[in-house]
Coordinates of C-alpha atoms in Angstrom, one line a residue:
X1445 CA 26.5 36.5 -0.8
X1446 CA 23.2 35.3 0.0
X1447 CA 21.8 37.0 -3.1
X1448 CA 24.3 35.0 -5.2
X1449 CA 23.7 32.1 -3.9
X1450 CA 19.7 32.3 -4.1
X1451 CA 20.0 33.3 -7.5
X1452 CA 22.8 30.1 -8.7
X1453 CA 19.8 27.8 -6.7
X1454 CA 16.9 29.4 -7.9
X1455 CA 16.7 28.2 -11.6
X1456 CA 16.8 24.3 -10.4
X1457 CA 13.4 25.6 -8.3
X1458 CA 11.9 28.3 -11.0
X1459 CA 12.4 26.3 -14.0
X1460 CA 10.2 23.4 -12.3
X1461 CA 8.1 21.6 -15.0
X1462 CA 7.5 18.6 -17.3
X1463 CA 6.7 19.2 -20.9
X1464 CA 4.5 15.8 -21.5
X1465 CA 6.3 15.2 -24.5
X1466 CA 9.6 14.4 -22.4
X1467 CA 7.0 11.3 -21.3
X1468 CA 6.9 9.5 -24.9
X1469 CA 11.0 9.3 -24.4
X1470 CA 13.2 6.8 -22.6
X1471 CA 13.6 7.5 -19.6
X1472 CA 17.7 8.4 -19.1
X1473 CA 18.9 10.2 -15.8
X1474 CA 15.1 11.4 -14.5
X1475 CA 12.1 9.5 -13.1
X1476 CA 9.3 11.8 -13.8
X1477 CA 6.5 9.4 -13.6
X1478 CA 5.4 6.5 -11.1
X1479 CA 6.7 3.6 -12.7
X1480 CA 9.7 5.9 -14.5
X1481 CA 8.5 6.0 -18.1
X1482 CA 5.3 4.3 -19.7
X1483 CA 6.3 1.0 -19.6
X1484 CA 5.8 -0.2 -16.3
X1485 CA 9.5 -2.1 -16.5
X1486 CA 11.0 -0.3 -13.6
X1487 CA 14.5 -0.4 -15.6
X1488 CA 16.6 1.9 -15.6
X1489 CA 19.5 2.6 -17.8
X1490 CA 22.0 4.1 -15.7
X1491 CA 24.5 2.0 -14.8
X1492 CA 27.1 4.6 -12.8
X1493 CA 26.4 1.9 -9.6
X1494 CA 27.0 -1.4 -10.9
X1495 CA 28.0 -4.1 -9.5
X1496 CA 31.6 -3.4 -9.1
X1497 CA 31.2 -0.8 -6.3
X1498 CA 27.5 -1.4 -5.5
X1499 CA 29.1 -2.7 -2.2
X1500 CA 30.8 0.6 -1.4
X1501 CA 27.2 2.3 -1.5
X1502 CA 27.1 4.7 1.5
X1503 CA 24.1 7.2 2.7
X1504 CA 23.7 10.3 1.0
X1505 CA 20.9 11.8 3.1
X1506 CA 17.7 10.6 4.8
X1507 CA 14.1 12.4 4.9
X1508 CA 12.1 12.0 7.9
X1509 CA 8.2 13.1 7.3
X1510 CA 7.0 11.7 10.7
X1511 CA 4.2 10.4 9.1
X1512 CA 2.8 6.9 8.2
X1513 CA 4.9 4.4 6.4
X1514 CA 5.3 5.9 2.5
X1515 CA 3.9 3.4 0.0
X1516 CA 4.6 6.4 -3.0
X1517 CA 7.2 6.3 -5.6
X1518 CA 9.0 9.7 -5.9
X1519 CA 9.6 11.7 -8.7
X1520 CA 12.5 13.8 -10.0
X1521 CA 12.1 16.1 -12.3
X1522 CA 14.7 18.9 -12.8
X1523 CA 16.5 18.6 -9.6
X1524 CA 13.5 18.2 -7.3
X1525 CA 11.6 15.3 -5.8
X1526 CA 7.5 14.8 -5.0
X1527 CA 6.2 12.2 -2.8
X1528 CA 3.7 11.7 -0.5
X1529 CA 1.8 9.7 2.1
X1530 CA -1.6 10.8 2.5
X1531 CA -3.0 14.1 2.8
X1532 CA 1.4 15.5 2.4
X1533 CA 3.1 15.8 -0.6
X1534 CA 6.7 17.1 -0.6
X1535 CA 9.0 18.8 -2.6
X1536 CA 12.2 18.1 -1.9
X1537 CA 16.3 18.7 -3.3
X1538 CA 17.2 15.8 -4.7
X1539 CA 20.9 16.2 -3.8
X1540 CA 20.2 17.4 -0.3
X1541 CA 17.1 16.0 1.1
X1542 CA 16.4 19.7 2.2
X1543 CA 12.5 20.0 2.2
X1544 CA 11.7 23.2 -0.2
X1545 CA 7.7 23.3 0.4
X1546 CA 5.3 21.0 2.1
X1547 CA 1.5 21.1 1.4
X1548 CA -0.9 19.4 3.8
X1549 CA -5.0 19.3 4.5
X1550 CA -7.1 17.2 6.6
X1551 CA -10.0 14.9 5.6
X1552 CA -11.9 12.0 6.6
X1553 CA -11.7 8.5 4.5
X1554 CA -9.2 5.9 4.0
X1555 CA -5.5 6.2 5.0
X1556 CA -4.4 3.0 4.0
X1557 CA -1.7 4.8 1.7
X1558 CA -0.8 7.6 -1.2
X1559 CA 1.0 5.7 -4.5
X1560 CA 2.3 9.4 -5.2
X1561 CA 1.9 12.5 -7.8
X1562 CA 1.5 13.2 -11.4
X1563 CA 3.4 15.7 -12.9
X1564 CA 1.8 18.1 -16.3
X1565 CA 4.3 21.1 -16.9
X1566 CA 4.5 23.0 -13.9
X1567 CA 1.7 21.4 -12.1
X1568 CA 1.3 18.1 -9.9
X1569 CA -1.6 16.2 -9.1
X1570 CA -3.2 14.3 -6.2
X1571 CA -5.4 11.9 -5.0
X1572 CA -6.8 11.9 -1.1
X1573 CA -8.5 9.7 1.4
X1574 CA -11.5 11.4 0.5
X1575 CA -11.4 11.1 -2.9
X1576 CA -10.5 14.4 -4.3
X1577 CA -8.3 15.1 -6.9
X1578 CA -6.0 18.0 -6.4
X1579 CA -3.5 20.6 -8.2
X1580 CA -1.0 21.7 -6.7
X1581 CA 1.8 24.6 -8.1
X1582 CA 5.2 22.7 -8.2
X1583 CA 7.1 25.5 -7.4
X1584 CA 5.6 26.7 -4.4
X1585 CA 3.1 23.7 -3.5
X1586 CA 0.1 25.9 -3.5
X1587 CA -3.2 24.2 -4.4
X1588 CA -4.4 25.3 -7.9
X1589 CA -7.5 23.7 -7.8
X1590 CA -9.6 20.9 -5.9
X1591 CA -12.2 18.7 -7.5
X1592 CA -14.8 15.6 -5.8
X1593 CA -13.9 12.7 -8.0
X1594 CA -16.5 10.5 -6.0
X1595 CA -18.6 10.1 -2.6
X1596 CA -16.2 9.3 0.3
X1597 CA -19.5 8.5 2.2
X1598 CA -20.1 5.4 -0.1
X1599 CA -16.3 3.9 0.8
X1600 CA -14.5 5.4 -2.3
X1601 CA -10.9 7.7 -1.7
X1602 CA -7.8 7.8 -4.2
X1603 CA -4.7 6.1 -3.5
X1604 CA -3.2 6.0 -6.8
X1605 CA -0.5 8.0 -8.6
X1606 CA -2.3 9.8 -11.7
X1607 CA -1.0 9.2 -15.3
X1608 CA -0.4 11.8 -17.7
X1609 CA -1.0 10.6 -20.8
X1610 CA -1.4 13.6 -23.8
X1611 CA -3.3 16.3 -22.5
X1612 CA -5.2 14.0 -19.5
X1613 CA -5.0 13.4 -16.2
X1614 CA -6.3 9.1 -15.8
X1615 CA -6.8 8.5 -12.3
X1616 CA -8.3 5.4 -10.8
X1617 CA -10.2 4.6 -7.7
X1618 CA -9.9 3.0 -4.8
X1619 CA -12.3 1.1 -1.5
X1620 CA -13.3 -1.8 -0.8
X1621 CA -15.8 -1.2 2.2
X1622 CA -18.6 -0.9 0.9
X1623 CA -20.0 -2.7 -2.6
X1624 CA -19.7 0.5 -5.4
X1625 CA -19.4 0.6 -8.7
X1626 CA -15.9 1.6 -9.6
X1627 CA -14.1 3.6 -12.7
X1628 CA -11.5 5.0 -14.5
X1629 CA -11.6 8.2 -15.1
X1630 CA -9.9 10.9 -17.8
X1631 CA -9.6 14.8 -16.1
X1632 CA -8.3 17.9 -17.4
X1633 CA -5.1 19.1 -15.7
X1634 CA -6.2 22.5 -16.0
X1635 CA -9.3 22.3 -14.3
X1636 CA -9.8 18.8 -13.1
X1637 CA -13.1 18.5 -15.2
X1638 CA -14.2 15.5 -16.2
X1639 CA -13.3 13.9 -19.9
X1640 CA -14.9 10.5 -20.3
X1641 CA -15.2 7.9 -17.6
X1642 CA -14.8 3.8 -17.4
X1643 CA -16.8 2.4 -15.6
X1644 CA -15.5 -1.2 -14.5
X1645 CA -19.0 -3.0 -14.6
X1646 CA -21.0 -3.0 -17.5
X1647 CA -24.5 -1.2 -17.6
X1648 CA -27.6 -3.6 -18.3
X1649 CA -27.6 -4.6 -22.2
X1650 CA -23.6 -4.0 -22.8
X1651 CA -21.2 -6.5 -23.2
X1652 CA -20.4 -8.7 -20.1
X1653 CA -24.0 -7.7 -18.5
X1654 CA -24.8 -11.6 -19.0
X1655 CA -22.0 -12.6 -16.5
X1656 CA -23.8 -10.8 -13.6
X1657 CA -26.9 -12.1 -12.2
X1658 CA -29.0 -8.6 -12.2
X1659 CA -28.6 -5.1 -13.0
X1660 CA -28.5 -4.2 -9.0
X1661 CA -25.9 -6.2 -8.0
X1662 CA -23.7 -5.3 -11.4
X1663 CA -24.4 -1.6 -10.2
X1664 CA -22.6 -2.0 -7.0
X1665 CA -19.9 -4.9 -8.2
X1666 CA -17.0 -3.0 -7.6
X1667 CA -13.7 -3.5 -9.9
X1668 CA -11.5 -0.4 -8.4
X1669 CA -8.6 0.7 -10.3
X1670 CA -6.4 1.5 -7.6
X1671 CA -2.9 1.2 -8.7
X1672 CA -1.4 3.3 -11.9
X1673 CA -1.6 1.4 -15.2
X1674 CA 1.1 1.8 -18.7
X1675 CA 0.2 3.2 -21.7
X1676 CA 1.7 2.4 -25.5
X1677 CA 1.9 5.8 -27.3
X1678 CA 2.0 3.8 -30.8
X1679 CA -1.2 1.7 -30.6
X1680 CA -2.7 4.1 -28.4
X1681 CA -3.5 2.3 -25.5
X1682 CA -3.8 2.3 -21.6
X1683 CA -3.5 -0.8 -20.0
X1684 CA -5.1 -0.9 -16.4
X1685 CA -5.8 -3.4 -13.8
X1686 CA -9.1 -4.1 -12.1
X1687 CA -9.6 -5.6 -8.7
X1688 CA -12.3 -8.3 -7.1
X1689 CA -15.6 -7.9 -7.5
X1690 CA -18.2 -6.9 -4.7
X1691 CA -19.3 -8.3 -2.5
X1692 CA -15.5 -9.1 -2.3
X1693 CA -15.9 -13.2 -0.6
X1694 CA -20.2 -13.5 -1.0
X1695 CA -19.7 -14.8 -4.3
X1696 CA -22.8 -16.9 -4.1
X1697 CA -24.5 -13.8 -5.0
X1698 CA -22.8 -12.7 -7.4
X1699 CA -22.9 -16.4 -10.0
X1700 CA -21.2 -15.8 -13.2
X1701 CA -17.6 -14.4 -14.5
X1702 CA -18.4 -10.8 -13.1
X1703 CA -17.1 -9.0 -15.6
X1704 CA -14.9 -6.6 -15.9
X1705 CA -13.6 -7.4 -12.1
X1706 CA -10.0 -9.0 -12.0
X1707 CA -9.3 -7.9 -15.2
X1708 CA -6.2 -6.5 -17.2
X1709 CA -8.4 -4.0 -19.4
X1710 CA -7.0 -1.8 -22.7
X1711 CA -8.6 1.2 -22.9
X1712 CA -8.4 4.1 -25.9
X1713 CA -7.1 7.3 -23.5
X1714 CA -9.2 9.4 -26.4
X1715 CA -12.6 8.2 -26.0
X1716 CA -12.4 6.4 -22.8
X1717 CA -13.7 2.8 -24.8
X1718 CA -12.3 -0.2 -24.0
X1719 CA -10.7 -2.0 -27.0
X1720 CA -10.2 -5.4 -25.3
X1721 CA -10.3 -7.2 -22.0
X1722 CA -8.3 -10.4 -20.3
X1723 CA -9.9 -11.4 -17.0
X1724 CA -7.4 -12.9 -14.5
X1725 CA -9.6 -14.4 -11.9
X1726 CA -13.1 -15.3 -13.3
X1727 CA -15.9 -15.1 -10.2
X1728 CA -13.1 -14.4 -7.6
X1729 CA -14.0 -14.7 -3.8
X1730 CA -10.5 -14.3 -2.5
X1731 CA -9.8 -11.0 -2.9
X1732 CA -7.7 -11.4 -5.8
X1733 CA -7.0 -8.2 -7.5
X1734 CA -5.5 -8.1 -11.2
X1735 CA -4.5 -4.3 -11.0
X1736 CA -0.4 -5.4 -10.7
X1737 CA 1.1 -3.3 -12.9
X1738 CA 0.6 -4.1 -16.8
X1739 CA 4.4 -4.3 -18.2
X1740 CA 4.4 -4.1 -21.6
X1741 CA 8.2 -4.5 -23.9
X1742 CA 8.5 -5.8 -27.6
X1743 CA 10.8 -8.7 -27.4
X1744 CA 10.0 -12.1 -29.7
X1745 CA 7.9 -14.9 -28.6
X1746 CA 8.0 -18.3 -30.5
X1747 CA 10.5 -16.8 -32.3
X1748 CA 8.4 -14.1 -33.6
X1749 CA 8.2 -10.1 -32.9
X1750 CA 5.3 -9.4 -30.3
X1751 CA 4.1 -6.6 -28.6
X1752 CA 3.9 -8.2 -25.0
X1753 CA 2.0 -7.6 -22.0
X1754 CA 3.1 -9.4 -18.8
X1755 CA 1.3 -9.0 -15.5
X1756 CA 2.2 -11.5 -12.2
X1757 CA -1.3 -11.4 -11.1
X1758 CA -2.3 -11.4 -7.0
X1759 CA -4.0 -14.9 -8.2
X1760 CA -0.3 -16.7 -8.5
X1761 CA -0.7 -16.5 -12.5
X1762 CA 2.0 -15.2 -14.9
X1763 CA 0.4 -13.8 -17.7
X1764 CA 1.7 -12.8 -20.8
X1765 CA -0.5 -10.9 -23.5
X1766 CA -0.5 -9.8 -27.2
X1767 CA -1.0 -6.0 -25.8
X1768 CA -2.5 -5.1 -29.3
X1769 CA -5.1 -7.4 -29.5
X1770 CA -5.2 -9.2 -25.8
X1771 CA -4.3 -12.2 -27.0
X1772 CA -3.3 -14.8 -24.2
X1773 CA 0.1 -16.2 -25.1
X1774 CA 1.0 -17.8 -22.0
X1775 CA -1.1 -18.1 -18.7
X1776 CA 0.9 -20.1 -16.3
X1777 CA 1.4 -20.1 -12.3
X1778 CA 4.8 -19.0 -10.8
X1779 CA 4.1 -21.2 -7.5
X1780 CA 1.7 -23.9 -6.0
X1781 CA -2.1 -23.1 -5.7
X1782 CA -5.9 -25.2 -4.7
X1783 CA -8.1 -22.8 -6.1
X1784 CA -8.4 -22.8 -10.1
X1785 CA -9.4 -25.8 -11.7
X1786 CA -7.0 -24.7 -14.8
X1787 CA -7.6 -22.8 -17.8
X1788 CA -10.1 -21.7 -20.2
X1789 CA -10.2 -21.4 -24.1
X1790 CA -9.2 -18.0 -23.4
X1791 CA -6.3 -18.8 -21.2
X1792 CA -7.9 -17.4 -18.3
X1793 CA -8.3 -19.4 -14.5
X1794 CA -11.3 -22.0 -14.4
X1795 CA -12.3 -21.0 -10.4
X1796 CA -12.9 -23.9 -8.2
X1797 CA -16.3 -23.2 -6.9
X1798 CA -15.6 -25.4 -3.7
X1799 CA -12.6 -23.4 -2.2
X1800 CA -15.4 -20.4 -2.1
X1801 CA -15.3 -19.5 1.6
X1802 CA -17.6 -22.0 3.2
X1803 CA -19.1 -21.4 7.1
X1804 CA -17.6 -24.6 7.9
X1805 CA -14.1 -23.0 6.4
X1806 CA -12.3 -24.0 3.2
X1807 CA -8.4 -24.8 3.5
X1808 CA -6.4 -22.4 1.0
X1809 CA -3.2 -22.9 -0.5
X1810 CA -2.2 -20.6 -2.9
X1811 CA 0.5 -17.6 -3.8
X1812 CA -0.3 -14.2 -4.4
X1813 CA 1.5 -10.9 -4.7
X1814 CA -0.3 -7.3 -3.7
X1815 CA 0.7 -3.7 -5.5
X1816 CA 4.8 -4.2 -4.9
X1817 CA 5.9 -2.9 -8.4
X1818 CA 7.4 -5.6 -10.3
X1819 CA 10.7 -5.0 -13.2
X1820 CA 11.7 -6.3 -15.9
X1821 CA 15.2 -6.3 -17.2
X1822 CA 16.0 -6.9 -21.0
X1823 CA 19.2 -7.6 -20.4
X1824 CA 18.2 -11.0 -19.1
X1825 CA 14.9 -11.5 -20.3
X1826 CA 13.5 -11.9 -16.8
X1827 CA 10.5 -10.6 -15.1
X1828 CA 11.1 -10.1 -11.3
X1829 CA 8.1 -10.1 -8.2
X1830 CA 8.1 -10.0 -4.7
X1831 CA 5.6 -12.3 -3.7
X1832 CA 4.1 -14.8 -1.0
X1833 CA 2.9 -18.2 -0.6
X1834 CA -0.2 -18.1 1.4
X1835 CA -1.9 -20.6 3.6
X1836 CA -5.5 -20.1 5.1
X1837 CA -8.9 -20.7 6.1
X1838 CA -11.5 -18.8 5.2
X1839 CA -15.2 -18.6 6.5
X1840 CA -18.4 -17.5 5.1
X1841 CA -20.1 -15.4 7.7
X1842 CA -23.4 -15.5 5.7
X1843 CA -25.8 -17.7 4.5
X1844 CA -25.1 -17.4 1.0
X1845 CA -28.4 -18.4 -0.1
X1846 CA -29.9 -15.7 1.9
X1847 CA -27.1 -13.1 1.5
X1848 CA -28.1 -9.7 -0.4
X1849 CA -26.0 -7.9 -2.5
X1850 CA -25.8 -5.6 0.9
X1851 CA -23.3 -7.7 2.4
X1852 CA -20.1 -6.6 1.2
X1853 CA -17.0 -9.2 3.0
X1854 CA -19.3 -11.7 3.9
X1855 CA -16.2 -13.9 4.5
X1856 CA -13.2 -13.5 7.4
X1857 CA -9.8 -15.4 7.1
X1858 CA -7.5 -17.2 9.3
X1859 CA -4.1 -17.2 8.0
X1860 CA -2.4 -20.2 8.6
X1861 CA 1.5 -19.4 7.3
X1862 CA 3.0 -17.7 5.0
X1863 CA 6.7 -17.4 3.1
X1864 CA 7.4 -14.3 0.8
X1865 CA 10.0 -15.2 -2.2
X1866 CA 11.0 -13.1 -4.8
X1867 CA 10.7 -15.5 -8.1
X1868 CA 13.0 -14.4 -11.5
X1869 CA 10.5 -15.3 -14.4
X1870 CA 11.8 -16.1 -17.8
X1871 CA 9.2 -14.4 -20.0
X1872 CA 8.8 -16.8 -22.8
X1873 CA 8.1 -19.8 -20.9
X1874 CA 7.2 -18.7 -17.3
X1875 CA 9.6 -21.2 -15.9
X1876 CA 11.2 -19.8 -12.6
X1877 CA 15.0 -18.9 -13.4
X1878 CA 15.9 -18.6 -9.8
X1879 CA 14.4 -17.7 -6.4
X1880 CA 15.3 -15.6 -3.1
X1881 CA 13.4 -17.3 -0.2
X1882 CA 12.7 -14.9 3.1
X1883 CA 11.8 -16.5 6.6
X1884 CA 8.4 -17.9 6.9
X1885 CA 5.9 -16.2 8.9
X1886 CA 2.5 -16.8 10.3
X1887 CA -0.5 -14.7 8.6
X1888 CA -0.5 -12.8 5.1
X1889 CA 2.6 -10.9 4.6
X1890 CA 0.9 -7.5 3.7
X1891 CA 4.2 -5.7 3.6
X1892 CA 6.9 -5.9 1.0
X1893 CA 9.0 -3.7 -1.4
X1894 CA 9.1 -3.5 -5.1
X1895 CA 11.3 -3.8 -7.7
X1896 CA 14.4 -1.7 -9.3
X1897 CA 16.5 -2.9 -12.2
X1898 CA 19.7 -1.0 -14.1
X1899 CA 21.9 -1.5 -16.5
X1900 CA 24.8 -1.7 -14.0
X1901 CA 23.3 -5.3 -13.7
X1902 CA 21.5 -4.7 -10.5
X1903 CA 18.1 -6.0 -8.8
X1904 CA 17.2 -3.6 -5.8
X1905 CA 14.7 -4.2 -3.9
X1906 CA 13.2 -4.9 -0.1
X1907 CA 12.8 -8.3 2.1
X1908 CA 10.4 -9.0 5.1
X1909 CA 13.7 -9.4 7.1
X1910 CA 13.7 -5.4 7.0
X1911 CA 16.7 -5.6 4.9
X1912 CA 17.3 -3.3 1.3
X1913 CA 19.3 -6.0 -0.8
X1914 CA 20.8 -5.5 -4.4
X1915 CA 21.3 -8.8 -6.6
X1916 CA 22.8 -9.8 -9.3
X1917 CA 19.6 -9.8 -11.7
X1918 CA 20.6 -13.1 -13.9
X1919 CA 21.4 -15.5 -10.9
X1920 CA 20.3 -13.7 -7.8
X1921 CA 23.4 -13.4 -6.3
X1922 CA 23.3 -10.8 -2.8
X1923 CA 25.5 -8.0 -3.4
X1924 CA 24.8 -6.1 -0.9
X1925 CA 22.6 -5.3 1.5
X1926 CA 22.0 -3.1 4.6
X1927 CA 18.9 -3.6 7.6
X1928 CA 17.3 -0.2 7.2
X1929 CA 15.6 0.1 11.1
X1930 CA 12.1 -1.1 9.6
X1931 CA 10.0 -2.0 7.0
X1932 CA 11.0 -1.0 3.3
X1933 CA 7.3 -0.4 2.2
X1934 CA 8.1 1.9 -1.1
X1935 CA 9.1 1.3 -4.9
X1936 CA 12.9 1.7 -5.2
X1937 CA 13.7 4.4 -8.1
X1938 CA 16.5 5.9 -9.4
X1939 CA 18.3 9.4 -10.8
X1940 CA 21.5 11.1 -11.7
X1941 CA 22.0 14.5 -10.8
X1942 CA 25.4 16.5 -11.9
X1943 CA 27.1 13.1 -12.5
X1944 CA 26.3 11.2 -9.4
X1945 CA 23.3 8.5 -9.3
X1946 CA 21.3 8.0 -6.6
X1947 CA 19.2 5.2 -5.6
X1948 CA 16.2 5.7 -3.6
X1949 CA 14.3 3.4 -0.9
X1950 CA 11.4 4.5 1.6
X1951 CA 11.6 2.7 4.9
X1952 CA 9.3 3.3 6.9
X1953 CA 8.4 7.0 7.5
X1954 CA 11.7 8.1 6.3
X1955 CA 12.5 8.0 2.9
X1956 CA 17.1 7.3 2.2
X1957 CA 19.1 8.3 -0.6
X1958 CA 22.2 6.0 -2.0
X1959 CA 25.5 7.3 -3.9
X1960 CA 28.7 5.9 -4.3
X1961 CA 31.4 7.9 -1.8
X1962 CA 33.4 10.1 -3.7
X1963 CA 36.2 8.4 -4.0
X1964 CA 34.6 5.9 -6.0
X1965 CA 32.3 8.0 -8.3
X1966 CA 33.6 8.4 -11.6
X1967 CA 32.6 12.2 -11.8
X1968 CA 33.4 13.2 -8.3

């Protein structure tokens, strides 16, 4: 009997593996990428939970790792789910929750989190606190190979999720301790050798070299790429966020725009060149990362065609772009903010050189979001973000006249108060179609939830309250919600296996799968 039954499981385990073609499809009942498919939308188009019996939704299973809070985004591919926190990945039965392999190493660097893993065939890739890439065989979760991607003594590690995009592996980079040069780099799945790299500051004589105020300081002016970007197979492009310059609040010694920092950046996933660039926060000193995730979806603007872009940027700007040629279309701010003067000819923030940190302290009022995955649903035309209005004070802590390009904060905040809302943006005007306000809190509000959207009409998604909610996606309407027993740190995501969809949320250290009961799913 045993022998029956290992040989009735053992072609959901054996036939493990993602041709990369299936990538350039719609996504349908799988989610074998970070952000589901290419896109970035988070939408998914099962609909078997909808909101006619989303309020019967009951536990399926639940997956302790007694490990940190998971900040990764599982994927399913062929029955079986990888996810990770750092230095673990799983693999996992997506109707069970029964672990089939762990893999697990130690290493020094930065724990702050794991976004999750790549998938190319029958391999899945890594990146670690000490900034290795690594291979790992998906049916048994032994390492395949293992390859430095940067110094971990300088400050750098990997927190991303890969992208496979053709026959590449693009993996960003991540840290913020230390003023480095960051990149985006293009590696071979089968060996992990280098293709072309990005680098996110330009080198003396290129473009954008004039917007730095020496070759030294441009060499260590930072621009990570630490959160997974989208990619349009038709024009051939990777879109890719870049965060805040280095030395991340000195900015006095740093004058100019600083590019390619804070910018939403397409890139050519042959050659590695950049084909155009939008910069989201001009000389930022606030920490204001633009590497949200890129959404792209063709949808008519003006009453024309466009290929869009939309990003809700950590600055409180909605921007949305011509993703073939970067052209701003509509640059406008989803809630209240002191520290942009307004726009430029280019659409992009004019920075108020006086709300710079200051040693006597500069008052802040602003909103901002972090690397919550945002959705957008086509159904209603609205792009949804979990994000935070943010009050503080922050201090210079260095003479910025004196200041070297050695000093990498050179600023400390005091938050003041803080209210996370999750804002429904309509696309084509970047007017706020409704709003979910959660209690106010003092200080940042560092933890929060991204987004899922299906067509059964739903909005899933996490609130500081510690509550996973589902709402009706055109008005916001609660339609059902449950308090988890902590924080609900991961990317919702979704799947259908043998006729019954799932819903997944990671709270905490334990990740929890949602069905309907039996009695109420249509193929049980």
């Amino acid at each position: 009997m045993i022998a029956i039954l290992f040989l009735l499981w053992a072609p959901s385990i054996f036939a493990q593996g993602l041709d990369p073609s299936a990538l350039l499809k719609p996504t349908t009942d799988t989610w074998p990428t970070y952000n589901g498919d290419y896109t970035g939308r988070r939408y998914s188009p099962l609909s078997q939970i909808n909101q006619s019996n989303v309020s019967s939704l009951t536990l399926a299973w639940a997956f302790q790792t007694h490990q940190q809070e998971m900040k990764s985004t599982p994927l399913e591919v062929n029955g079986v789910l990888y996810f990770t926190v750092p230095n673990h990945v799983w693999a996992v039965d997506a109707r069970t929750g029964r672990q089939i392999w762990q893999f697990q190493r130690e290493s020094e660097g930065n724990f702050i989190a794991n976004r999750g893993v790549a998938m190319y065939k029958d391999r899945l890739f890594f990146g670690t606190p000490d900034a290795h890439l690594i291979c790992l065989d998906a049916r048994t979760g032994k390492k395949i190979w293992d390859v430095v991607v940067a110094d971990t003594k300088f400050g750098y590690y990997i927190s991303t999720a890969p992208l496979v995009v053709k026959d590449r592996l693009i993996v960003g980079i991540s840290g913020d301790q230390t003023d480095i040069k960051a990149f985006l780099d293009a590696r071979s799945p089968e060996d992990g050798r280098l293709i072309w790299r990005w680098y996110s500051t330009p080198n003396p004589g290129e473009p954008g070299a004039n917007t730095w105020p020496n070759a030294d300081i441009m060499a260590h002016g930072g621009g990570t790429t630490w959160m997974t970007g989208s990619y349009d197979p038709e024009l051939n492009m990777i879109y890719w966020g870049t965060g805040n310059p280095h030395p991340v609040m000195a900015g006095q010694v740093r004058p100019g725009a600083n590019l390619y920092t804070c910018s939403i950046v397409a890139i050519n996933p042959d050659t590695g060149k950049m084909v155009w660039y939008f910069q989201a926060s001009p000389h930022d000193t606030q920490d204001r990362d633009a590497n949200e995730t890129p959404v792209i979806f063709d949808a008519n603007f003006q009453g024309k065609p466009r290929k869009l872009l939309a990003q809700a940027s950590r600055n409180g700007y909605f921007f949305l772009l011509d993703r073939a040629t970067g052209e701003d279309l509509l640059s406008t701010l989803y809630g209240p903010q002191n520290w942009s003067e307004g726009l430029d000819k280019r659409g992009e923030p004019i920075p108020n050189l006086k709300k710079q940190p200051q040693t006597s302290g500069t008052l802040v009022d602003t909103m901002g979001t972090n690397w919550w995955a945002p959705s957008f649903d086509p159904g209603t035309g609205l792009f949804y973000v979990n994000a935070y209005r943010l009050t503080f004070v922050s201090y210079l802590t260095r003479d910025g006249s004196k200041a070297t390009e050695s000093d990498h904060q050179g600023a400390v905040v005091s938050p003041l108060w803080s209210q996370a809302q999750l804002l429904a943006i309509d696309y084509k005007t970047g007017k706020i179609a409704w709003h979910r306000d959660s209690p106010a809190i003092t200080g940042y509000g560092e933890a929060g939830s991204g987004i899922l959207t299906t067509a059964g009409h739903l909005l899933l998604t996490g609130d500081v309250a510690g509550d996973i909610i589902a709402l009706d996606p055109a008005t916001g309407k609660t339609l059902w919600h449950v308090y988890a027993g902590d924080s609900v740190t991961g990317c919702p995501m979704t799947y259908e296996l043998n006729g019954r969809q799932y819903l997944l949320t990671a709270v905490g250290s334990v990740l929890y799968a949602w069905t309907l009961p039996p009695s109420t799913s249509p193929a049980q």
